[in-house]
Amino acid sequence: MLEKNIRIASDAEIVDEAITSRRSVRAFLSDMVDDNTIRAILAVAARAPSGTNMQPWRVYVTRGEVKQRISDAILNSGIRAEKAERDEYRYYPDQFFEPYLTRRRANGFGLYGALGIGRREVDKMRAQHDRNFIFFDAPVGMIFTIDRRLNQGSWIDYGMFLQNIMVAARGRGLHTCPQAAFAPYHRQIRPVLNIPDEEIVVCGMALGYEDTSKPENEFRTDRAPLEDWVTFAE
């Protein structure tokens, strides 16, 4: 029994470390990630649960020239991020309200503060946001899609799949950044990857090794205490 408890505690520590060390990294090294590692991450991530085992995810893994073509298509589109229309699905509410407004502002101010960008330096903020579209220099950029005929339950399943990718990446010493910023640019992305019209672009994700020398990677978000959002009912 003692050996079993020790093993359980050890396993919990490994899993918890993978989860708690996951964060959105916004600067990556150019070091490549080999095909076998990418395949292993996606294969284990696909063990995510989905209603009636529908497995609603589809992934386009891009590197090199194709990844660059996606970046060029978006950055040369002339469509500023704040003007891009989310005509496929809406990620954020039309009007932020508390406590979400305060959390959103803290996230933005914290990131830009780490980069030394002031609150009125709009051009610098835009330049930093545009780094989304080069996958923050990560060697691997993934684009995720879902069949538009599926319903909200499948989107919940999709979130669990995405989380699995990020945790599996941490278990292999890699980092990620999930990026909803790609969704409004589906018209620019579609022709590059030959994405059919029946698929909605859900998001992108950068995958690679963290560049620990960059100040943006020193930024950490916090989490609300359990007392703020948990109710125990007996």
JSON list of C-alpha atoms in Angstrom, two decimals, residues 17-134:
[
{"chain": "A", "resi": 17, "resn": "GLU", "atom": "CA", "xyz": [4.10, 19.96, -13.17]},
{"chain": "A", "resi": 18, "resn": "ALA", "atom": "CA", "xyz": [3.16, 19.55, -16.83]},
{"chain": "A", "resi": 19, "resn": "ILE", "atom": "CA", "xyz": [-0.11, 21.40, -16.24]},
{"chain": "A", "resi": 20, "resn": "THR", "atom": "CA", "xyz": [1.18, 24.20, -14.01]},
{"chain": "A", "resi": 21, "resn": "SER", "atom": "CA", "xyz": [4.27, 24.85, -16.14]},
{"chain": "A", "resi": 22, "resn": "ARG", "atom": "CA", "xyz": [2.12, 25.31, -19.23]},
{"chain": "A", "resi": 23, "resn": "ARG", "atom": "CA", "xyz": [1.82, 28.95, -20.24]},
{"chain": "A", "resi": 24, "resn": "SER", "atom": "CA", "xyz": [1.58, 31.03, -23.36]},
{"chain": "A", "resi": 25, "resn": "VAL", "atom": "CA", "xyz": [5.14, 31.49, -24.56]},
{"chain": "A", "resi": 26, "resn": "ARG", "atom": "CA", "xyz": [5.58, 34.41, -26.95]},
{"chain": "A", "resi": 27, "resn": "ALA", "atom": "CA", "xyz": [9.18, 33.99, -28.09]},
{"chain": "A", "resi": 28, "resn": "PHE", "atom": "CA", "xyz": [10.69, 30.75, -29.37]},
{"chain": "A", "resi": 29, "resn": "LEU", "atom": "CA", "xyz": [14.08, 29.48, -30.45]},
{"chain": "A", "resi": 30, "resn": "SER", "atom": "CA", "xyz": [14.56, 28.40, -34.06]},
{"chain": "A", "resi": 31, "resn": "ASP", "atom": "CA", "xyz": [15.48, 24.84, -32.99]},
{"chain": "A", "resi": 32, "resn": "MET", "atom": "CA", "xyz": [13.39, 22.40, -35.00]},
{"chain": "A", "resi": 33, "resn": "VAL", "atom": "CA", "xyz": [10.97, 19.88, -33.49]},
{"chain": "A", "resi": 34, "resn": "ASP", "atom": "CA", "xyz": [11.25, 16.50, -35.19]},
{"chain": "A", "resi": 35, "resn": "ASP", "atom": "CA", "xyz": [8.30, 14.77, -36.87]},
{"chain": "A", "resi": 36, "resn": "ASN", "atom": "CA", "xyz": [8.20, 11.89, -34.41]},
{"chain": "A", "resi": 37, "resn": "THR", "atom": "CA", "xyz": [7.81, 14.25, -31.48]},
{"chain": "A", "resi": 38, "resn": "ILE", "atom": "CA", "xyz": [4.99, 16.18, -33.17]},
{"chain": "A", "resi": 39, "resn": "ARG", "atom": "CA", "xyz": [3.22, 12.96, -34.08]},
{"chain": "A", "resi": 40, "resn": "ALA", "atom": "CA", "xyz": [3.59, 11.60, -30.54]},
{"chain": "A", "resi": 41, "resn": "ILE", "atom": "CA", "xyz": [2.12, 14.79, -29.05]},
{"chain": "A", "resi": 42, "resn": "LEU", "atom": "CA", "xyz": [-0.87, 14.76, -31.40]},
{"chain": "A", "resi": 43, "resn": "ALA", "atom": "CA", "xyz": [-1.47, 11.03, -30.94]},
{"chain": "A", "resi": 44, "resn": "VAL", "atom": "CA", "xyz": [-1.60, 11.25, -27.15]},
{"chain": "A", "resi": 45, "resn": "ALA", "atom": "CA", "xyz": [-3.66, 14.46, -27.33]},
{"chain": "A", "resi": 46, "resn": "ALA", "atom": "CA", "xyz": [-6.26, 12.63, -29.42]},
{"chain": "A", "resi": 47, "resn": "ARG", "atom": "CA", "xyz": [-7.10, 10.57, -26.33]},
{"chain": "A", "resi": 48, "resn": "ALA", "atom": "CA", "xyz": [-9.17, 13.58, -25.28]},
{"chain": "A", "resi": 49, "resn": "PRO", "atom": "CA", "xyz": [-12.80, 12.70, -24.63]},
{"chain": "A", "resi": 50, "resn": "SER", "atom": "CA", "xyz": [-15.45, 13.63, -27.18]},
{"chain": "A", "resi": 51, "resn": "GLY", "atom": "CA", "xyz": [-19.17, 13.00, -27.26]},
{"chain": "A", "resi": 52, "resn": "THR", "atom": "CA", "xyz": [-19.86, 9.58, -28.84]},
{"chain": "A", "resi": 53, "resn": "ASN", "atom": "CA", "xyz": [-16.16, 9.55, -29.76]},
{"chain": "A", "resi": 54, "resn": "MET", "atom": "CA", "xyz": [-16.70, 11.94, -32.69]},
{"chain": "A", "resi": 55, "resn": "GLN", "atom": "CA", "xyz": [-13.16, 13.36, -32.39]},
{"chain": "A", "resi": 56, "resn": "PRO", "atom": "CA", "xyz": [-14.09, 16.70, -34.02]},
{"chain": "A", "resi": 57, "resn": "TRP", "atom": "CA", "xyz": [-10.55, 18.02, -34.45]},
{"chain": "A", "resi": 58, "resn": "ARG", "atom": "CA", "xyz": [-8.55, 18.53, -37.62]},
{"chain": "A", "resi": 59, "resn": "VAL", "atom": "CA", "xyz": [-4.98, 19.81, -37.52]},
{"chain": "A", "resi": 60, "resn": "TYR", "atom": "CA", "xyz": [-2.76, 21.38, -40.17]},
{"chain": "A", "resi": 61, "resn": "VAL", "atom": "CA", "xyz": [0.90, 21.25, -39.09]},
{"chain": "A", "resi": 62, "resn": "THR", "atom": "CA", "xyz": [3.00, 23.87, -40.87]},
{"chain": "A", "resi": 63, "resn": "ARG", "atom": "CA", "xyz": [6.71, 24.60, -41.02]},
{"chain": "A", "resi": 64, "resn": "GLY", "atom": "CA", "xyz": [9.16, 26.34, -43.29]},
{"chain": "A", "resi": 65, "resn": "GLU", "atom": "CA", "xyz": [7.82, 27.80, -46.50]},
{"chain": "A", "resi": 66, "resn": "VAL", "atom": "CA", "xyz": [4.17, 26.97, -45.88]},
{"chain": "A", "resi": 67, "resn": "LYS", "atom": "CA", "xyz": [4.24, 28.56, -42.43]},
{"chain": "A", "resi": 68, "resn": "GLN", "atom": "CA", "xyz": [5.85, 31.65, -43.95]},
{"chain": "A", "resi": 69, "resn": "ARG", "atom": "CA", "xyz": [3.13, 31.82, -46.62]},
{"chain": "A", "resi": 70, "resn": "ILE", "atom": "CA", "xyz": [0.47, 31.92, -43.90]},
{"chain": "A", "resi": 71, "resn": "SER", "atom": "CA", "xyz": [2.33, 34.74, -42.15]},
{"chain": "A", "resi": 72, "resn": "ASP", "atom": "CA", "xyz": [2.74, 36.69, -45.39]},
{"chain": "A", "resi": 73, "resn": "ALA", "atom": "CA", "xyz": [-0.90, 36.23, -46.38]},
{"chain": "A", "resi": 74, "resn": "ILE", "atom": "CA", "xyz": [-2.10, 37.69, -43.08]},
{"chain": "A", "resi": 75, "resn": "LEU", "atom": "CA", "xyz": [0.46, 40.45, -42.62]},
{"chain": "A", "resi": 76, "resn": "ASN", "atom": "CA", "xyz": [0.12, 41.60, -46.24]},
{"chain": "A", "resi": 77, "resn": "SER", "atom": "CA", "xyz": [-3.69, 41.53, -46.17]},
{"chain": "A", "resi": 78, "resn": "GLY", "atom": "CA", "xyz": [-3.96, 45.13, -45.04]},
{"chain": "A", "resi": 79, "resn": "ILE", "atom": "CA", "xyz": [-6.47, 44.09, -42.37]},
{"chain": "A", "resi": 80, "resn": "ARG", "atom": "CA", "xyz": [-5.52, 45.36, -38.94]},
{"chain": "A", "resi": 81, "resn": "ALA", "atom": "CA", "xyz": [-6.26, 42.99, -36.08]},
{"chain": "A", "resi": 82, "resn": "GLU", "atom": "CA", "xyz": [-8.66, 45.46, -34.45]},
{"chain": "A", "resi": 83, "resn": "LYS", "atom": "CA", "xyz": [-10.60, 45.69, -37.74]},
{"chain": "A", "resi": 84, "resn": "ALA", "atom": "CA", "xyz": [-10.69, 41.97, -38.49]},
{"chain": "A", "resi": 85, "resn": "GLU", "atom": "CA", "xyz": [-14.20, 40.55, -38.40]},
{"chain": "A", "resi": 86, "resn": "ARG", "atom": "CA", "xyz": [-14.93, 37.37, -36.50]},
{"chain": "A", "resi": 87, "resn": "ASP", "atom": "CA", "xyz": [-17.55, 36.24, -38.95]},
{"chain": "A", "resi": 88, "resn": "GLU", "atom": "CA", "xyz": [-17.17, 32.50, -38.26]},
{"chain": "A", "resi": 89, "resn": "TYR", "atom": "CA", "xyz": [-17.49, 32.57, -34.48]},
{"chain": "A", "resi": 90, "resn": "ARG", "atom": "CA", "xyz": [-17.08, 35.10, -31.69]},
{"chain": "A", "resi": 91, "resn": "TYR", "atom": "CA", "xyz": [-14.40, 34.40, -29.11]},
{"chain": "A", "resi": 92, "resn": "TYR", "atom": "CA", "xyz": [-14.96, 37.34, -26.77]},
{"chain": "A", "resi": 93, "resn": "PRO", "atom": "CA", "xyz": [-18.15, 39.05, -25.52]},
{"chain": "A", "resi": 94, "resn": "ASP", "atom": "CA", "xyz": [-19.25, 42.21, -27.31]},
{"chain": "A", "resi": 95, "resn": "GLN", "atom": "CA", "xyz": [-18.85, 44.10, -24.03]},
{"chain": "A", "resi": 96, "resn": "PHE", "atom": "CA", "xyz": [-16.46, 43.00, -21.29]},
{"chain": "A", "resi": 97, "resn": "PHE", "atom": "CA", "xyz": [-17.79, 43.05, -17.72]},
{"chain": "A", "resi": 98, "resn": "GLU", "atom": "CA", "xyz": [-16.45, 42.20, -14.30]},
{"chain": "A", "resi": 99, "resn": "PRO", "atom": "CA", "xyz": [-14.56, 40.22, -13.19]},
{"chain": "A", "resi": 100, "resn": "TYR", "atom": "CA", "xyz": [-13.44, 39.48, -16.76]},
{"chain": "A", "resi": 101, "resn": "LEU", "atom": "CA", "xyz": [-12.66, 43.08, -17.70]},
{"chain": "A", "resi": 102, "resn": "THR", "atom": "CA", "xyz": [-10.17, 43.45, -14.83]},
{"chain": "A", "resi": 103, "resn": "ARG", "atom": "CA", "xyz": [-8.51, 40.13, -15.64]},
{"chain": "A", "resi": 104, "resn": "ARG", "atom": "CA", "xyz": [-8.21, 41.06, -19.33]},
{"chain": "A", "resi": 105, "resn": "ARG", "atom": "CA", "xyz": [-6.66, 44.42, -18.53]},
{"chain": "A", "resi": 106, "resn": "ALA", "atom": "CA", "xyz": [-4.21, 42.89, -16.05]},
{"chain": "A", "resi": 107, "resn": "ASN", "atom": "CA", "xyz": [-3.11, 40.40, -18.70]},
{"chain": "A", "resi": 108, "resn": "GLY", "atom": "CA", "xyz": [-2.53, 43.07, -21.34]},
{"chain": "A", "resi": 109, "resn": "PHE", "atom": "CA", "xyz": [-0.84, 45.57, -19.06]},
{"chain": "A", "resi": 110, "resn": "GLY", "atom": "CA", "xyz": [1.34, 42.83, -17.58]},
{"chain": "A", "resi": 111, "resn": "LEU", "atom": "CA", "xyz": [2.56, 41.59, -20.95]},
{"chain": "A", "resi": 112, "resn": "TYR", "atom": "CA", "xyz": [3.22, 45.02, -22.41]},
{"chain": "A", "resi": 113, "resn": "GLY", "atom": "CA", "xyz": [4.82, 46.11, -19.14]},
{"chain": "A", "resi": 114, "resn": "ALA", "atom": "CA", "xyz": [7.28, 43.21, -19.35]},
{"chain": "A", "resi": 115, "resn": "LEU", "atom": "CA", "xyz": [8.17, 44.46, -22.84]},
{"chain": "A", "resi": 116, "resn": "GLY", "atom": "CA", "xyz": [8.54, 48.07, -21.70]},
{"chain": "A", "resi": 117, "resn": "ILE", "atom": "CA", "xyz": [5.58, 49.17, -23.84]},
{"chain": "A", "resi": 118, "resn": "GLY", "atom": "CA", "xyz": [3.58, 52.06, -22.39]},
{"chain": "A", "resi": 119, "resn": "ARG", "atom": "CA", "xyz": [-0.21, 52.22, -22.37]},
{"chain": "A", "resi": 120, "resn": "ARG", "atom": "CA", "xyz": [-0.32, 54.83, -25.12]},
{"chain": "A", "resi": 121, "resn": "GLU", "atom": "CA", "xyz": [2.29, 53.24, -27.40]},
{"chain": "A", "resi": 122, "resn": "VAL", "atom": "CA", "xyz": [-0.29, 51.84, -29.80]},
{"chain": "A", "resi": 123, "resn": "ASP", "atom": "CA", "xyz": [2.14, 51.15, -32.65]},
{"chain": "A", "resi": 124, "resn": "LYS", "atom": "CA", "xyz": [4.35, 49.04, -30.39]},
{"chain": "A", "resi": 125, "resn": "MET", "atom": "CA", "xyz": [1.31, 47.15, -29.11]},
{"chain": "A", "resi": 126, "resn": "ARG", "atom": "CA", "xyz": [0.24, 46.42, -32.67]},
{"chain": "A", "resi": 127, "resn": "ALA", "atom": "CA", "xyz": [3.73, 45.24, -33.59]},
{"chain": "A", "resi": 128, "resn": "GLN", "atom": "CA", "xyz": [3.75, 42.86, -30.64]},
{"chain": "A", "resi": 129, "resn": "HIS", "atom": "CA", "xyz": [0.28, 41.56, -31.53]},
{"chain": "A", "resi": 130, "resn": "ASP", "atom": "CA", "xyz": [1.42, 40.98, -35.13]},
{"chain": "A", "resi": 131, "resn": "ARG", "atom": "CA", "xyz": [4.01, 38.57, -33.80]},
{"chain": "A", "resi": 132, "resn": "ASN", "atom": "CA", "xyz": [1.10, 36.17, -33.40]},
{"chain": "A", "resi": 133, "resn": "PHE", "atom": "CA", "xyz": [1.09, 35.79, -37.15]},
{"chain": "A", "resi": 134, "resn": "ILE", "atom": "CA", "xyz": [4.69, 34.61, -37.33]}
]
